[in-house]
Amino acid sequence: MTPLWIVLSGSFGAVSRFVLDGVVRTRIRGEFPWATSLINVTGSLILGFVTGLVLFHGAPDDVQLIVGVGFCGGYTTFSTASFETVQLIQRGRYGAGAVNAFGSLAVTIAAGGAGLALAGL
C-alpha cells in the first residue's frame, strides 16, 4: 500500500511544483530562477521536518517515505536548478549562475537543517 501512497504523494508534489512555479513566474520577472529556488528551499525544509518527526518523535517510517520520497521527490527539482544554472552561464550571467549553484546548495542545506531543528522542538 505504501508504494501507492508514494505515487499519489509524488503526483501531488509535481502538481504543487507546477502551480507554485507558475505563480512565482507571473509575479517575479527576470532571468534568475526564483521559482525553482523557492521550490527547492521549501522542499528541503519539509523533508528536514518530516525526517525530524521520524527521528525525534517516532513517526512511522512510512510517513518519511510518502512525504520525503513521494511528495518532496515530485516537488523539488534539482535537475531543473542545474539546467537553469547552465542557462545563466551560457547567457554570460556568470555571477547569477554561481549564486544559483552555490547559493541554492547552501540555502537548501540550511533549510533542511532548519526543518530538522523545528521538528526537534
PDB file of C-alpha atoms in Angstrom:
ATOM      1  CA  MET A   1       0.000   0.000   0.000  1.00  0.00           C
ATOM      2  CA  THR A   2       2.920   2.352   0.721  1.00  0.00           C
ATOM      3  CA  PRO A   3       4.098   2.426  -2.933  1.00  0.00           C
ATOM      4  CA  LEU A   4       0.651   3.581  -3.997  1.00  0.00           C
ATOM      5  CA  TRP A   5       0.754   6.406  -1.436  1.00  0.00           C
ATOM      6  CA  ILE A   6       4.220   7.366  -2.680  1.00  0.00           C
ATOM      7  CA  VAL A   7       2.885   7.563  -6.234  1.00  0.00           C
ATOM      8  CA  LEU A   8      -0.077   9.692  -5.169  1.00  0.00           C
ATOM      9  CA  SER A   9       2.078  11.916  -2.979  1.00  0.00           C
ATOM     10  CA  GLY A  10       4.641  12.319  -5.761  1.00  0.00           C
ATOM     11  CA  SER A  11       1.901  13.338  -8.156  1.00  0.00           C
ATOM     12  CA  PHE A  12       0.633  15.895  -5.673  1.00  0.00           C
ATOM     13  CA  GLY A  13       4.186  17.200  -5.258  1.00  0.00           C
ATOM     14  CA  ALA A  14       4.663  17.547  -9.009  1.00  0.00           C
ATOM     15  CA  VAL A  15       1.375  19.408  -9.427  1.00  0.00           C
ATOM     16  CA  SER A  16       2.223  21.633  -6.459  1.00  0.00           C
ATOM     17  CA  ARG A  17       5.565  22.467  -8.050  1.00  0.00           C
ATOM     18  CA  PHE A  18       3.887  23.278 -11.351  1.00  0.00           C
ATOM     19  CA  VAL A  19       1.348  25.591  -9.709  1.00  0.00           C
ATOM     20  CA  LEU A  20       3.877  27.366  -7.456  1.00  0.00           C
ATOM     21  CA  ASP A  21       6.312  27.782 -10.351  1.00  0.00           C
ATOM     22  CA  GLY A  22       3.589  29.467 -12.403  1.00  0.00           C
ATOM     23  CA  VAL A  23       2.546  31.756  -9.554  1.00  0.00           C
ATOM     24  CA  VAL A  24       6.102  32.899  -8.838  1.00  0.00           C
ATOM     25  CA  ARG A  25       6.949  33.400 -12.524  1.00  0.00           C
ATOM     26  CA  THR A  26       3.928  35.641 -13.067  1.00  0.00           C
ATOM     27  CA  ARG A  27       4.881  37.814 -10.087  1.00  0.00           C
ATOM     28  CA  ILE A  28       8.653  37.946 -10.389  1.00  0.00           C
ATOM     29  CA  ARG A  29      10.049  38.565 -13.839  1.00  0.00           C
ATOM     30  CA  GLY A  30      13.687  38.228 -14.730  1.00  0.00           C
ATOM     31  CA  GLU A  31      16.281  35.674 -15.649  1.00  0.00           C
ATOM     32  CA  PHE A  32      17.107  34.428 -12.156  1.00  0.00           C
ATOM     33  CA  PRO A  33      15.165  31.219 -11.400  1.00  0.00           C
ATOM     34  CA  TRP A  34      13.418  32.374  -8.226  1.00  0.00           C
ATOM     35  CA  ALA A  35      10.606  29.848  -8.601  1.00  0.00           C
ATOM     36  CA  THR A  36      12.929  26.862  -8.686  1.00  0.00           C
ATOM     37  CA  SER A  37      14.926  28.231  -5.780  1.00  0.00           C
ATOM     38  CA  LEU A  38      11.803  28.725  -3.668  1.00  0.00           C
ATOM     39  CA  ILE A  39      10.560  25.238  -4.511  1.00  0.00           C
ATOM     40  CA  ASN A  40      13.843  23.593  -3.593  1.00  0.00           C
ATOM     41  CA  VAL A  41      14.181  25.537  -0.355  1.00  0.00           C
ATOM     42  CA  THR A  42      10.642  24.754   0.809  1.00  0.00           C
ATOM     43  CA  GLY A  43      11.022  21.122  -0.246  1.00  0.00           C
ATOM     44  CA  SER A  44      14.231  20.819   1.756  1.00  0.00           C
ATOM     45  CA  LEU A  45      12.525  22.393   4.763  1.00  0.00           C
ATOM     46  CA  ILE A  46       9.637  19.932   4.501  1.00  0.00           C
ATOM     47  CA  LEU A  47      11.994  16.963   4.124  1.00  0.00           C
ATOM     48  CA  GLY A  48      14.037  18.060   7.132  1.00  0.00           C
ATOM     49  CA  PHE A  49      10.892  18.490   9.197  1.00  0.00           C
ATOM     50  CA  VAL A  50       9.483  15.086   8.269  1.00  0.00           C
ATOM     51  CA  THR A  51      12.818  13.418   8.926  1.00  0.00           C
ATOM     52  CA  GLY A  52      12.864  15.085  12.328  1.00  0.00           C
ATOM     53  CA  LEU A  53       9.386  13.793  13.095  1.00  0.00           C
ATOM     54  CA  VAL A  54      10.598  10.263  12.417  1.00  0.00           C
ATOM     55  CA  LEU A  55      13.880  10.669  14.303  1.00  0.00           C
ATOM     56  CA  PHE A  56      12.722  12.626  17.339  1.00  0.00           C
ATOM     57  CA  HIS A  57       9.053  11.784  17.746  1.00  0.00           C
ATOM     58  CA  GLY A  58       8.748   8.234  16.498  1.00  0.00           C
ATOM     59  CA  ALA A  59       6.579   8.993  13.490  1.00  0.00           C
ATOM     60  CA  PRO A  60       6.181   5.908  11.299  1.00  0.00           C
ATOM     61  CA  ASP A  61       8.856   5.386   8.650  1.00  0.00           C
ATOM     62  CA  ASP A  62       6.104   5.282   6.042  1.00  0.00           C
ATOM     63  CA  VAL A  63       5.490   8.998   6.680  1.00  0.00           C
ATOM     64  CA  GLN A  64       9.054   9.745   5.641  1.00  0.00           C
ATOM     65  CA  LEU A  65       8.688   7.538   2.569  1.00  0.00           C
ATOM     66  CA  ILE A  66       5.380   9.012   1.498  1.00  0.00           C
ATOM     67  CA  VAL A  67       6.248  12.655   2.154  1.00  0.00           C
ATOM     68  CA  GLY A  68      10.007  12.516   1.593  1.00  0.00           C
ATOM     69  CA  VAL A  69      10.304  10.174  -1.351  1.00  0.00           C
ATOM     70  CA  GLY A  70       6.847  10.852  -2.755  1.00  0.00           C
ATOM     71  CA  PHE A  71       5.886  14.481  -2.227  1.00  0.00           C
ATOM     72  CA  CYS A  72       9.354  16.013  -1.957  1.00  0.00           C
ATOM     73  CA  GLY A  73      10.622  13.826  -4.796  1.00  0.00           C
ATOM     74  CA  GLY A  74       7.891  15.156  -7.074  1.00  0.00           C
ATOM     75  CA  TYR A  75       8.028  18.683  -5.698  1.00  0.00           C
ATOM     76  CA  THR A  76      11.723  19.538  -5.634  1.00  0.00           C
ATOM     77  CA  THR A  77      13.706  19.825  -8.800  1.00  0.00           C
ATOM     78  CA  PHE A  78      17.451  19.957  -8.530  1.00  0.00           C
ATOM     79  CA  SER A  79      17.822  18.878 -12.148  1.00  0.00           C
ATOM     80  CA  THR A  80      15.944  21.998 -13.224  1.00  0.00           C
ATOM     81  CA  ALA A  81      18.135  24.099 -10.937  1.00  0.00           C
ATOM     82  CA  SER A  82      21.225  22.625 -12.585  1.00  0.00           C
ATOM     83  CA  PHE A  83      19.839  23.280 -16.049  1.00  0.00           C
ATOM     84  CA  GLU A  84      18.898  26.862 -15.154  1.00  0.00           C
ATOM     85  CA  THR A  85      22.416  27.423 -13.807  1.00  0.00           C
ATOM     86  CA  VAL A  86      23.862  26.294 -17.133  1.00  0.00           C
ATOM     87  CA  GLN A  87      21.460  28.622 -18.970  1.00  0.00           C
ATOM     88  CA  LEU A  88      22.584  31.584 -16.853  1.00  0.00           C
ATOM     89  CA  ILE A  89      26.224  30.802 -17.582  1.00  0.00           C
ATOM     90  CA  GLN A  90      25.531  30.396 -21.318  1.00  0.00           C
ATOM     91  CA  ARG A  91      23.962  33.878 -21.325  1.00  0.00           C
ATOM     92  CA  GLY A  92      27.101  35.301 -19.764  1.00  0.00           C
ATOM     93  CA  ARG A  93      25.492  35.823 -16.368  1.00  0.00           C
ATOM     94  CA  TYR A  94      28.323  34.134 -14.517  1.00  0.00           C
ATOM     95  CA  GLY A  95      27.644  35.761 -11.152  1.00  0.00           C
ATOM     96  CA  ALA A  96      23.971  34.788 -11.222  1.00  0.00           C
ATOM     97  CA  GLY A  97      24.954  31.273 -12.259  1.00  0.00           C
ATOM     98  CA  ALA A  98      27.378  30.988  -9.362  1.00  0.00           C
ATOM     99  CA  VAL A  99      24.808  32.363  -6.929  1.00  0.00           C
ATOM    100  CA  ASN A 100      22.224  29.913  -8.219  1.00  0.00           C
ATOM    101  CA  ALA A 101      24.570  26.945  -7.971  1.00  0.00           C
ATOM    102  CA  PHE A 102      26.308  27.596  -4.688  1.00  0.00           C
ATOM    103  CA  GLY A 103      23.652  29.760  -3.061  1.00  0.00           C
ATOM    104  CA  SER A 104      20.921  27.222  -3.732  1.00  0.00           C
ATOM    105  CA  LEU A 105      23.045  24.442  -2.317  1.00  0.00           C
ATOM    106  CA  ALA A 106      23.856  26.408   0.835  1.00  0.00           C
ATOM    107  CA  VAL A 107      20.295  27.618   1.396  1.00  0.00           C
ATOM    108  CA  THR A 108      18.697  24.227   0.784  1.00  0.00           C
ATOM    109  CA  ILE A 109      21.104  22.573   3.240  1.00  0.00           C
ATOM    110  CA  ALA A 110      20.254  25.264   5.789  1.00  0.00           C
ATOM    111  CA  ALA A 111      16.527  24.773   5.117  1.00  0.00           C
ATOM    112  CA  GLY A 112      16.857  21.027   5.647  1.00  0.00           C
ATOM    113  CA  GLY A 113      18.650  21.672   8.908  1.00  0.00           C
ATOM    114  CA  ALA A 114      16.026  24.205   9.946  1.00  0.00           C
ATOM    115  CA  GLY A 115      13.269  21.693   9.262  1.00  0.00           C
ATOM    116  CA  LEU A 116      15.078  19.101  11.322  1.00  0.00           C
ATOM    117  CA  ALA A 117      15.542  21.595  14.151  1.00  0.00           C
ATOM    118  CA  LEU A 118      11.878  22.649  14.038  1.00  0.00           C
ATOM    119  CA  ALA A 119      10.801  19.050  14.347  1.00  0.00           C
ATOM    120  CA  GLY A 120      13.103  18.602  17.317  1.00  0.00           C
ATOM    121  CA  LEU A 121      11.443  21.372  19.333  1.00  0.00           C
TER     122      LEU A 121
END
